[in-house]
Coordinates of C-alpha atoms in Angstrom, one line a residue:
M170 CA 156.0 75.0 91.4
L171 CA 152.9 73.0 90.5
L172 CA 150.4 74.8 88.3
P173 CA 147.3 76.4 89.9
L174 CA 144.5 74.2 91.2
W175 CA 142.0 75.6 88.6
W176 CA 144.3 74.4 85.8
L177 CA 144.6 70.9 87.3
I178 CA 140.8 70.6 87.7
S179 CA 140.2 71.6 84.1
T180 CA 142.8 69.3 82.6
L181 CA 143.0 66.3 85.0
V182 CA 140.0 64.2 85.6
P183 CA 140.9 61.2 87.7
S184 CA 138.5 58.6 88.7
T185 CA 139.0 55.6 91.0
L186 CA 142.0 53.6 89.9
G187 CA 141.2 50.3 88.1
D188 CA 142.1 46.9 89.6
S189 CA 145.7 46.3 88.6
S190 CA 145.8 42.7 89.7
S191 CA 146.0 41.7 86.0
S192 CA 148.0 44.0 83.7
S193 CA 148.6 41.6 80.9
D194 CA 146.1 43.3 78.6
F195 CA 147.7 46.8 78.8
S196 CA 147.8 48.6 75.5
S197 CA 151.1 49.9 74.1
D198 CA 149.4 53.3 73.8
P199 CA 150.1 55.0 77.2
I200 CA 146.9 57.1 77.1
I201 CA 144.8 54.0 76.5
A202 CA 146.6 52.2 79.3
L203 CA 145.9 55.0 81.7
E204 CA 142.3 55.2 80.7
K205 CA 141.9 51.5 81.4
R206 CA 142.9 52.4 85.0
G207 CA 140.3 55.1 85.1
I208 CA 142.8 57.9 84.6
T209 CA 141.8 60.5 82.0
I210 CA 144.1 63.5 81.4
N211 CA 142.5 65.9 78.8
R212 CA 145.7 67.6 77.9
L213 CA 147.3 64.3 76.9
N214 CA 144.4 63.6 74.6
E215 CA 145.0 67.0 73.0
I216 CA 148.7 66.2 72.5
A217 CA 147.8 62.8 71.0
L218 CA 145.4 64.3 68.5
G219 CA 147.8 67.1 67.5
L220 CA 145.7 69.8 69.0
T221 CA 148.6 71.0 71.1
D222 CA 152.0 72.0 69.9
R223 CA 154.4 69.1 70.5
N224 CA 157.6 71.1 70.3
G225 CA 159.7 70.0 73.3
C226 CA 158.6 67.7 76.1
F227 CA 155.8 68.3 78.6
C228 CA 157.5 67.7 81.9
S229 CA 155.5 70.3 83.8
L230 CA 152.4 68.6 82.6
A231 CA 153.8 65.2 83.5
C232 CA 154.6 66.3 87.1
D233 CA 151.2 68.0 87.5
A234 CA 149.4 64.9 86.1
L235 CA 151.4 62.7 88.5
A236 CA 150.4 64.9 91.5
G237 CA 146.8 64.8 90.5
T238 CA 146.8 61.0 90.0
L239 CA 149.1 59.7 92.7
G240 CA 148.5 62.5 95.3
G241 CA 150.6 65.5 96.1
D242 CA 152.5 63.6 98.9
K243 CA 154.1 61.4 96.3
I244 CA 155.4 64.2 94.2
S245 CA 157.9 66.9 95.2
V246 CA 159.0 69.9 93.2
P247 CA 161.6 72.7 93.7
G248 CA 161.0 74.7 96.8
Q249 CA 159.6 71.8 98.8
E250 CA 161.5 70.0 101.6
A251 CA 160.9 66.6 100.2
Y252 CA 162.5 67.7 96.9
A253 CA 165.6 69.1 98.7
N254 CA 165.9 65.9 100.7
S255 CA 165.8 63.7 97.6
R256 CA 168.6 65.7 96.0
A257 CA 170.6 65.5 99.2
R258 CA 170.5 61.7 99.3
F259 CA 172.6 61.3 96.2
W260 CA 176.2 60.3 96.9
S261 CA 178.1 62.4 94.4
L262 CA 177.9 66.2 93.9
Q263 CA 177.5 65.7 90.2
Q264 CA 174.2 63.8 90.9
S265 CA 173.0 65.9 93.8
S266 CA 173.5 69.1 91.8
T267 CA 171.2 67.8 89.0
K268 CA 167.7 69.3 89.1
P269 CA 164.7 67.2 87.9
K270 CA 161.4 68.9 87.2
C271 CA 160.0 66.7 90.0
F272 CA 160.7 63.7 92.1
V273 CA 158.1 60.9 92.2
H274 CA 158.0 58.9 95.5
P275 CA 156.1 55.7 94.7
S276 CA 154.9 53.4 97.3
D277 CA 154.3 50.3 95.1
A278 CA 154.6 48.9 91.6
E279 CA 151.3 50.4 90.6
D280 CA 152.6 53.9 91.3
V281 CA 155.7 53.2 89.2
S282 CA 153.6 51.9 86.3
I283 CA 151.5 55.1 86.3
A284 CA 154.7 57.2 86.4
I285 CA 156.1 55.4 83.3
L286 CA 152.9 55.7 81.4
I287 CA 152.6 59.4 82.1
S288 CA 156.3 59.9 81.2
R289 CA 155.6 58.2 77.9
A290 CA 152.4 60.1 77.2
T291 CA 154.2 63.4 77.7
E292 CA 157.6 62.3 76.3
C293 CA 159.2 63.5 79.5
P294 CA 162.5 61.7 80.3
F295 CA 162.9 59.9 83.6
A296 CA 165.6 58.4 85.8
I297 CA 165.4 55.8 88.4
K298 CA 167.0 56.3 91.9
G299 CA 167.5 53.5 94.4
A300 CA 170.1 54.9 96.8
G301 CA 171.8 57.2 94.3
H302 CA 175.3 55.9 94.6
T303 CA 176.3 56.1 90.9
A304 CA 179.0 58.7 90.5
F305 CA 178.3 60.4 87.2
K306 CA 175.7 63.0 86.4
G307 CA 172.4 61.8 85.0
A308 CA 172.9 58.2 85.9
S309 CA 170.0 58.1 88.3
N310 CA 168.8 61.7 88.3
S311 CA 167.0 63.3 85.3
H312 CA 167.9 66.9 84.6
G313 CA 164.6 68.7 83.9
G314 CA 162.7 65.4 83.8
I315 CA 161.2 63.0 86.3
T316 CA 163.3 61.2 88.8
I317 CA 161.6 58.2 90.4
D318 CA 162.9 58.0 93.9
F319 CA 162.3 54.7 95.7
V320 CA 162.8 56.1 99.2
Q321 CA 159.3 55.0 100.3
M322 CA 159.7 51.5 98.9
N323 CA 162.1 50.3 101.6
Q324 CA 160.5 47.0 102.9
V325 CA 162.7 44.2 104.1
I326 CA 160.6 41.1 104.8
P327 CA 162.2 37.8 105.6
S328 CA 160.1 34.7 104.7
E329 CA 158.6 32.5 107.4
D330 CA 160.9 29.6 106.5
R331 CA 164.0 31.9 106.8
K332 CA 165.2 31.0 103.4
S333 CA 164.5 34.2 101.5
V334 CA 163.9 37.9 101.9
A335 CA 161.7 40.4 99.9
I336 CA 163.5 43.7 99.5
G337 CA 162.2 47.0 98.2
P338 CA 164.4 48.9 95.7
G339 CA 164.8 51.9 98.0
N340 CA 167.0 50.1 100.5
T341 CA 170.6 50.4 101.2
W342 CA 172.6 47.3 102.2
F343 CA 172.8 48.5 105.8
D344 CA 169.0 48.6 105.8
V345 CA 168.9 45.0 104.7
Y346 CA 171.6 43.5 106.9
S347 CA 170.2 45.3 110.0
V348 CA 166.9 43.6 109.6
L349 CA 168.3 40.2 108.7
E350 CA 170.7 40.2 111.7
N351 CA 167.7 40.2 114.0
F352 CA 167.1 36.6 112.7
N353 CA 170.8 35.6 112.6
L354 CA 170.5 35.7 108.8
T355 CA 172.3 37.5 106.0
M356 CA 172.5 37.4 102.2
V357 CA 175.0 37.9 99.4
G358 CA 175.0 41.6 98.9
G359 CA 177.0 44.8 98.9
R360 CA 179.9 45.6 101.1
T361 CA 179.3 49.3 101.6
A362 CA 176.5 50.3 103.9
T363 CA 175.3 53.3 101.9
V364 CA 175.2 51.6 98.5
G365 CA 171.7 50.8 97.2
V366 CA 170.3 47.3 96.6
S367 CA 168.9 48.1 93.1
G368 CA 172.0 49.3 91.3
L369 CA 174.4 46.9 92.8
T370 CA 172.2 43.9 92.3
L371 CA 171.3 44.7 88.7
G372 CA 174.9 45.3 87.8
G373 CA 176.2 42.0 89.3
G374 CA 177.2 42.8 92.9
I375 CA 180.4 41.6 94.5
S376 CA 180.0 40.4 98.1
F377 CA 182.0 39.2 101.0
F378 CA 180.4 35.8 100.3
S379 CA 180.9 35.6 96.5
G380 CA 183.5 32.8 96.7
Q381 CA 180.8 30.6 98.2
Y382 CA 177.6 31.8 96.5
G383 CA 178.6 33.9 93.4
W384 CA 177.7 37.5 93.0
T385 CA 174.5 39.1 94.3
C386 CA 172.6 38.7 91.0
D387 CA 173.3 35.0 91.2
N388 CA 171.2 34.8 94.4
I389 CA 168.0 36.5 93.4
I390 CA 165.0 34.2 93.4
N391 CA 162.6 36.5 91.6
Y392 CA 162.0 40.1 90.6
E393 CA 158.8 42.2 90.4
V394 CA 159.3 44.3 87.2
V395 CA 157.3 47.2 85.7
L396 CA 157.6 47.2 81.9
A397 CA 157.3 50.2 79.6
S398 CA 153.8 49.1 78.7
G399 CA 152.8 49.5 82.4
E400 CA 152.5 45.8 82.8
I401 CA 153.7 44.4 86.2
L402 CA 155.5 41.0 85.9
T403 CA 156.9 38.4 88.2
V404 CA 160.2 37.2 86.8
D405 CA 161.9 34.0 87.9
A406 CA 163.7 30.9 86.7
N407 CA 160.4 29.4 85.5
T408 CA 158.4 32.5 84.4
N409 CA 159.8 35.0 81.8
T410 CA 163.0 33.1 82.0
D411 CA 164.8 35.2 79.3
L412 CA 164.2 38.4 81.3
F413 CA 165.3 36.6 84.5
W414 CA 168.7 35.9 82.8
A415 CA 169.0 39.5 81.5
L416 CA 168.3 41.1 84.9
R417 CA 171.2 39.0 86.4
G418 CA 173.9 41.5 85.6
G419 CA 172.4 43.1 82.6
G420 CA 172.3 46.5 84.3
G421 CA 169.3 48.7 85.2
G422 CA 167.2 50.7 82.8
N423 CA 167.2 48.5 79.7
F424 CA 164.3 46.1 80.3
G425 CA 161.9 47.5 83.0
I426 CA 162.0 48.9 86.5
V427 CA 162.5 46.4 89.3
T428 CA 160.2 47.2 92.2
Q429 CA 161.0 44.2 94.4
F430 CA 163.8 41.7 94.7
V431 CA 163.4 38.3 96.5
A432 CA 166.8 36.9 97.4
N433 CA 168.2 33.8 99.1
T434 CA 169.2 34.1 102.7
F435 CA 171.5 31.9 104.9
E436 CA 172.4 31.6 108.5
Q437 CA 175.1 34.0 109.7
G438 CA 176.0 35.3 113.1
L439 CA 179.0 37.5 113.9
M440 CA 181.8 37.4 111.4
W441 CA 185.5 38.5 111.3
G442 CA 186.9 41.5 109.3
G443 CA 188.3 44.9 109.2
F444 CA 191.1 47.1 107.8
L445 CA 194.9 46.9 107.8
A446 CA 197.1 49.8 106.7
W447 CA 200.7 50.6 105.9
E448 CA 202.8 53.3 104.3
M449 CA 202.6 52.2 100.6
H450 CA 206.2 52.4 99.2
S451 CA 207.7 50.2 102.0
S452 CA 204.9 47.6 101.8
K453 CA 203.8 47.4 98.2
T454 CA 206.0 44.6 97.1
A455 CA 205.1 42.4 100.0
L456 CA 201.4 43.2 99.7
V457 CA 201.2 42.5 95.9
N458 CA 203.1 39.2 96.4
A459 CA 200.6 38.3 99.2
M460 CA 197.6 39.1 97.0
I461 CA 198.9 36.9 94.2
N462 CA 199.5 34.0 96.6
Y463 CA 196.1 34.5 98.2
A464 CA 194.5 34.1 94.8
K465 CA 196.3 30.8 94.3
M466 CA 194.8 29.4 97.5
E467 CA 191.3 29.6 96.0
D468 CA 189.7 29.8 99.5
P469 CA 186.0 30.3 98.9
K470 CA 185.1 31.7 102.3
S471 CA 187.5 34.7 102.5
A472 CA 187.5 38.1 100.8
L473 CA 190.3 40.6 100.2
I474 CA 190.4 44.1 98.7
L475 CA 193.8 45.9 98.3
S476 CA 194.0 49.6 97.8
F477 CA 196.7 52.2 97.2
S478 CA 195.6 55.8 97.9
Y479 CA 197.1 59.2 98.5
V480 CA 196.1 60.8 101.8
Q481 CA 196.5 64.6 101.7
Q482 CA 196.3 64.9 105.5
Y483 CA 199.5 62.9 105.9
Q484 CA 201.1 63.8 102.5
M485 CA 201.7 60.1 101.9
W486 CA 200.6 57.1 99.9
V487 CA 198.8 54.5 102.0
A488 CA 198.3 50.8 101.3
S489 CA 195.2 49.3 102.9
L490 CA 193.5 46.0 103.0
I491 CA 189.9 45.1 103.6
L492 CA 189.7 41.5 104.9
D493 CA 186.6 39.5 105.7
H494 CA 185.8 35.9 106.7
P495 CA 182.4 34.5 107.8
D496 CA 183.9 32.6 110.8
P497 CA 184.4 34.6 114.0
R498 CA 187.8 34.8 115.6
P499 CA 189.1 35.6 119.1
L500 CA 190.5 39.2 119.5
G501 CA 194.0 39.3 118.2
S502 CA 193.7 36.3 115.9
H503 CA 192.9 36.0 112.2
P504 CA 192.1 33.2 109.6
E505 CA 195.2 31.3 108.4
V506 CA 194.5 32.3 104.8
F507 CA 195.6 35.8 105.7
D508 CA 198.9 34.8 107.5
E509 CA 201.2 36.3 104.9
L510 CA 199.4 39.6 105.0
F511 CA 199.7 39.9 108.7
N512 CA 203.4 39.2 108.4
V513 CA 204.0 42.3 106.3
E514 CA 205.9 44.7 108.7
N515 CA 204.9 48.1 110.0
I516 CA 201.1 47.9 110.1
F517 CA 200.0 51.2 111.5
L518 CA 196.2 50.5 111.5
D519 CA 194.5 47.2 112.4
T520 CA 190.7 47.3 112.9
T521 CA 190.1 43.6 112.4
R522 CA 187.7 42.0 114.9
T523 CA 184.7 39.9 115.2
T524 CA 181.6 42.0 114.6
S525 CA 178.3 42.1 112.7
H526 CA 178.0 42.1 108.9
S527 CA 176.4 45.5 109.0
N528 CA 179.2 47.0 111.1
L529 CA 181.8 45.9 108.5
T530 CA 179.8 47.7 105.8
I531 CA 179.7 50.9 107.8
E532 CA 183.4 50.9 108.1
I533 CA 183.8 50.7 104.4
A534 CA 181.2 53.4 103.9
N535 CA 183.1 55.8 106.1
T536 CA 185.9 55.8 103.5
T537 CA 183.6 57.0 100.7
P538 CA 181.8 60.1 102.2
P539 CA 179.1 61.9 100.3
D540 CA 179.0 65.5 99.1
L541 CA 182.1 65.4 97.0
R542 CA 182.7 65.0 93.3
Q543 CA 183.3 61.4 92.4
S544 CA 184.5 59.4 89.5
Y545 CA 184.8 55.6 89.1
W546 CA 186.6 53.8 86.2
T547 CA 187.4 50.1 85.7
V548 CA 189.5 47.6 83.7
T549 CA 190.0 43.9 84.1
T550 CA 193.1 41.9 83.4
R551 CA 194.5 38.4 83.9
L552 CA 196.1 38.1 87.4
D553 CA 199.8 38.9 87.1
K554 CA 202.3 40.2 89.7
Q555 CA 204.4 42.4 87.4
L556 CA 201.3 43.9 85.8
A557 CA 199.9 44.7 89.3
F558 CA 203.2 46.5 90.1
D559 CA 203.2 48.5 86.9
I560 CA 199.6 49.5 87.3
S561 CA 200.4 51.1 90.6
T562 CA 203.3 53.0 89.1
I563 CA 201.1 54.3 86.3
F564 CA 198.5 55.4 88.8
E565 CA 201.0 57.2 91.0
E566 CA 202.5 59.0 88.0
E567 CA 199.1 60.2 86.6
M568 CA 197.8 61.2 90.0
E569 CA 200.8 63.4 90.7
V570 CA 199.1 66.3 88.8
I571 CA 195.8 66.1 90.8
R572 CA 196.5 64.6 94.2
D573 CA 196.7 67.9 96.0
F574 CA 193.6 69.4 94.5
K575 CA 191.1 70.5 97.2
G576 CA 189.4 67.5 98.7
C577 CA 191.1 65.1 96.4
L578 CA 191.6 61.4 97.4
P579 CA 192.7 59.1 94.6
A580 CA 192.5 55.4 95.1
L581 CA 193.6 52.4 93.1
V582 CA 191.7 49.3 94.1
Y583 CA 192.6 45.7 93.3
Q584 CA 190.1 42.8 93.7
V585 CA 190.6 39.3 92.6
I586 CA 187.7 37.6 90.9
T587 CA 188.7 34.2 92.1
T588 CA 188.2 30.9 90.5
P589 CA 185.6 29.9 93.2
Q590 CA 183.6 33.1 92.3
L591 CA 183.6 32.3 88.6
K592 CA 182.4 28.8 89.3
A593 CA 179.7 30.0 91.7
M594 CA 178.4 32.4 89.0
T595 CA 177.0 29.4 87.0
R596 CA 174.4 28.6 89.6
N597 CA 170.7 29.0 88.7
G598 CA 171.3 29.2 85.0
G599 CA 174.2 31.7 85.0
N600 CA 174.2 35.4 84.5
A601 CA 174.7 37.9 81.7
L602 CA 178.2 39.1 82.7
G603 CA 180.0 36.8 80.3
I604 CA 182.6 35.6 82.8
G605 CA 180.8 32.9 84.8
G606 CA 182.6 29.6 84.8
G607 CA 185.4 31.1 82.8
E608 CA 189.2 30.9 83.2
G609 CA 190.5 32.7 86.3
P610 CA 191.5 34.2 88.4
L611 CA 191.0 37.8 87.1
M612 CA 192.3 41.1 88.4
L613 CA 189.5 43.6 88.7
I614 CA 190.8 47.2 88.9
N615 CA 188.7 50.1 90.2
L616 CA 190.0 53.7 90.0
A617 CA 188.1 55.8 92.5
V618 CA 188.7 59.5 92.9
M619 CA 186.9 62.1 95.0
W620 CA 187.5 65.8 94.9
A621 CA 185.8 69.1 95.8
L622 CA 185.8 71.6 92.9
A623 CA 184.0 71.4 89.6
S624 CA 186.8 73.5 88.1
D625 CA 189.1 70.5 88.6
D626 CA 186.9 68.1 86.7
G627 CA 188.8 68.2 83.4
A628 CA 192.2 67.5 85.0
V629 CA 190.8 64.6 87.2
L630 CA 189.0 62.9 84.3
T631 CA 192.0 63.3 82.0
G632 CA 194.2 61.7 84.6
L633 CA 191.8 58.7 85.0
Y634 CA 191.4 58.3 81.3
N635 CA 195.2 58.2 80.9
V636 CA 195.5 55.6 83.6
I637 CA 193.0 53.3 81.9
S638 CA 194.5 53.8 78.5
R639 CA 198.0 53.0 79.7
I640 CA 196.8 49.9 81.6
E641 CA 194.9 48.6 78.6
T642 CA 198.0 49.1 76.4
I643 CA 200.5 47.2 78.5
A644 CA 198.0 44.5 79.3
Q645 CA 197.4 43.9 75.6
Q646 CA 201.1 44.0 74.8
R647 CA 201.7 41.2 77.4
G648 CA 198.6 39.1 76.4
L649 CA 197.1 39.8 79.9
D650 CA 194.1 41.9 78.8
H651 CA 190.5 40.9 79.4
P652 CA 187.4 42.5 77.9
F653 CA 185.2 42.5 81.1
L654 CA 184.2 45.9 82.5
Y655 CA 182.2 45.8 85.7
V656 CA 179.2 48.0 85.2
N657 CA 179.1 49.2 88.8
Y658 CA 182.6 50.6 88.6
A659 CA 182.4 51.9 85.0
S660 CA 182.7 55.6 84.1
Q661 CA 180.4 57.4 81.8
F662 CA 183.0 57.1 79.1
Q663 CA 183.1 53.3 79.1
D664 CA 180.8 50.6 77.6
P665 CA 180.4 47.7 80.0
L666 CA 177.5 46.0 78.3
A667 CA 179.6 45.5 75.2
S668 CA 182.3 43.8 77.4
Y669 CA 180.0 40.9 78.1
G670 CA 180.8 39.5 74.7
A671 CA 179.0 39.8 71.3
E672 CA 176.7 36.8 72.0
N673 CA 175.6 38.0 75.4
K674 CA 175.0 41.6 74.2
A675 CA 173.0 40.4 71.2
R676 CA 170.9 38.3 73.6
L677 CA 170.4 41.3 75.9
V678 CA 169.3 43.5 73.0
K679 CA 166.9 40.9 71.7
I680 CA 165.3 40.5 75.2
S681 CA 165.1 44.3 75.6
K682 CA 163.2 44.6 72.3
K683 CA 160.9 41.8 73.3
Y684 CA 159.8 43.5 76.6
D685 CA 160.2 47.1 75.4
P686 CA 159.5 46.9 71.6
E687 CA 159.2 50.7 71.3
G688 CA 162.6 51.3 73.0
V689 CA 161.1 53.4 75.8
F690 CA 164.0 52.7 78.1
Q691 CA 166.5 53.5 75.4
K692 CA 164.9 56.9 74.6
L693 CA 163.3 58.3 77.7
N694 CA 165.6 56.8 80.3
P695 CA 168.9 57.8 78.7
G696 CA 171.3 58.5 81.6
Y697 CA 172.8 55.1 82.4
F698 CA 174.4 52.4 80.3
K699 CA 172.6 51.5 77.1
F700 CA 173.2 49.3 74.1
D701 CA 174.4 52.0 71.8
G702 CA 177.7 52.6 73.6
A703 CA 179.0 54.7 76.5
P704 CA 176.7 57.4 77.9
M705 CA 179.3 60.0 76.9
Q706 CA 182.1 60.0 74.3
W707 CA 185.6 61.0 75.4
Q708 CA 186.8 64.2 73.7

């Protein structure tokens, strides 16, 4: 709980916050930067002068200082309803079981700036939570530290000319699409309703519309960013252009904290899409063949996701497709590009129809429920039919050990990074991912497993590690390997930033050092993907 009021009064002496309209003169010393805003915290001065023992961090002090500076309604601590609600909003149990010293609930970039400065002054680690959809522990929730929860920064404001939208970092994609649909607009964004705008966008962001417009990061017009110094920048193609490039796929938590995205929008009414499903073993050959043939068509408007998963309820392996197309269709019909898929016999589920963009994302979200343990892993290869078959065999073999664990649902997901997608990534100066404009198509593999019990963690993670290792081995042996690791699907044991290529990584590191010369985001924000390798080493 927060320390007594008498202690706060004696140690925290706030005055009216200074005008933050210009932050370019902020000192690198966080205490000086706070004082320039009229914020004086006596205990911090004692720490800086060596009058207080510095052993360990001062996270209790940080949380109390934040409450005294920002107001108690913007800070929550254990025992409060707002604290419990913030923990409950994480997707995976690994994240929701993590207990920060406090949550900060900022309402604007100024609040975020103050939170970063107080974190630095107290050396209290912090994490950044948009919607909290990353699977592994610590990615966006700080154990014993400060977690900045953007739940209150959820504005979605279309521009008057209907060409763009300003989005707060606390939104999910359902939030965004629901607003835009009122104007017959949409944008290039996530495909799952409950996924957050921030994480997906900063990691690249595959969309139903990526064949036409590239990934989500390729469609951002500008960012509002809070640096480690407390400075608040506007970043676009003409201002801070190096940082603009880095934020386009370079991942979150290495350069600053994005507090607003402005993205391109376009006209879109109802669209066509949904699920198809079969028993896997009788349909796998036809479906993999159809996926390969689909990729060769290079149709920029359509989207396809193929999955093989084990469903305990039916004690069977199921093959499923998610299909999408921006053009509506009469009930019972489908776009011609999907003819071969609809000709695969014995479909037992067909939800395809004309509906809204947001409804299609809800349908996908329903397949990835919260409150379970989760793990994502990824690998990319050249598109190859026999390799796709062999990957499915490897996955089925390795999942045999774990598939009947309580609550377990293992899924192998194939997505084609099509040639039109790769070409569209070059728009607006390109992105940091290292694949834009390159040779394609590529086969992006996502291993996604959910399960119930922490006691099964070791077996689940070992099975997934084995799948990735075996895929990498056979792909290399056949000359079909590719270095790219999609950061939004990567596990805590993988290093996606290195997969962007030596030149791009070196450029990202240089930009990070320019905007964060003291390495604050490398040291105090340690949970997500950094430049020194994977968050955890496999043992």
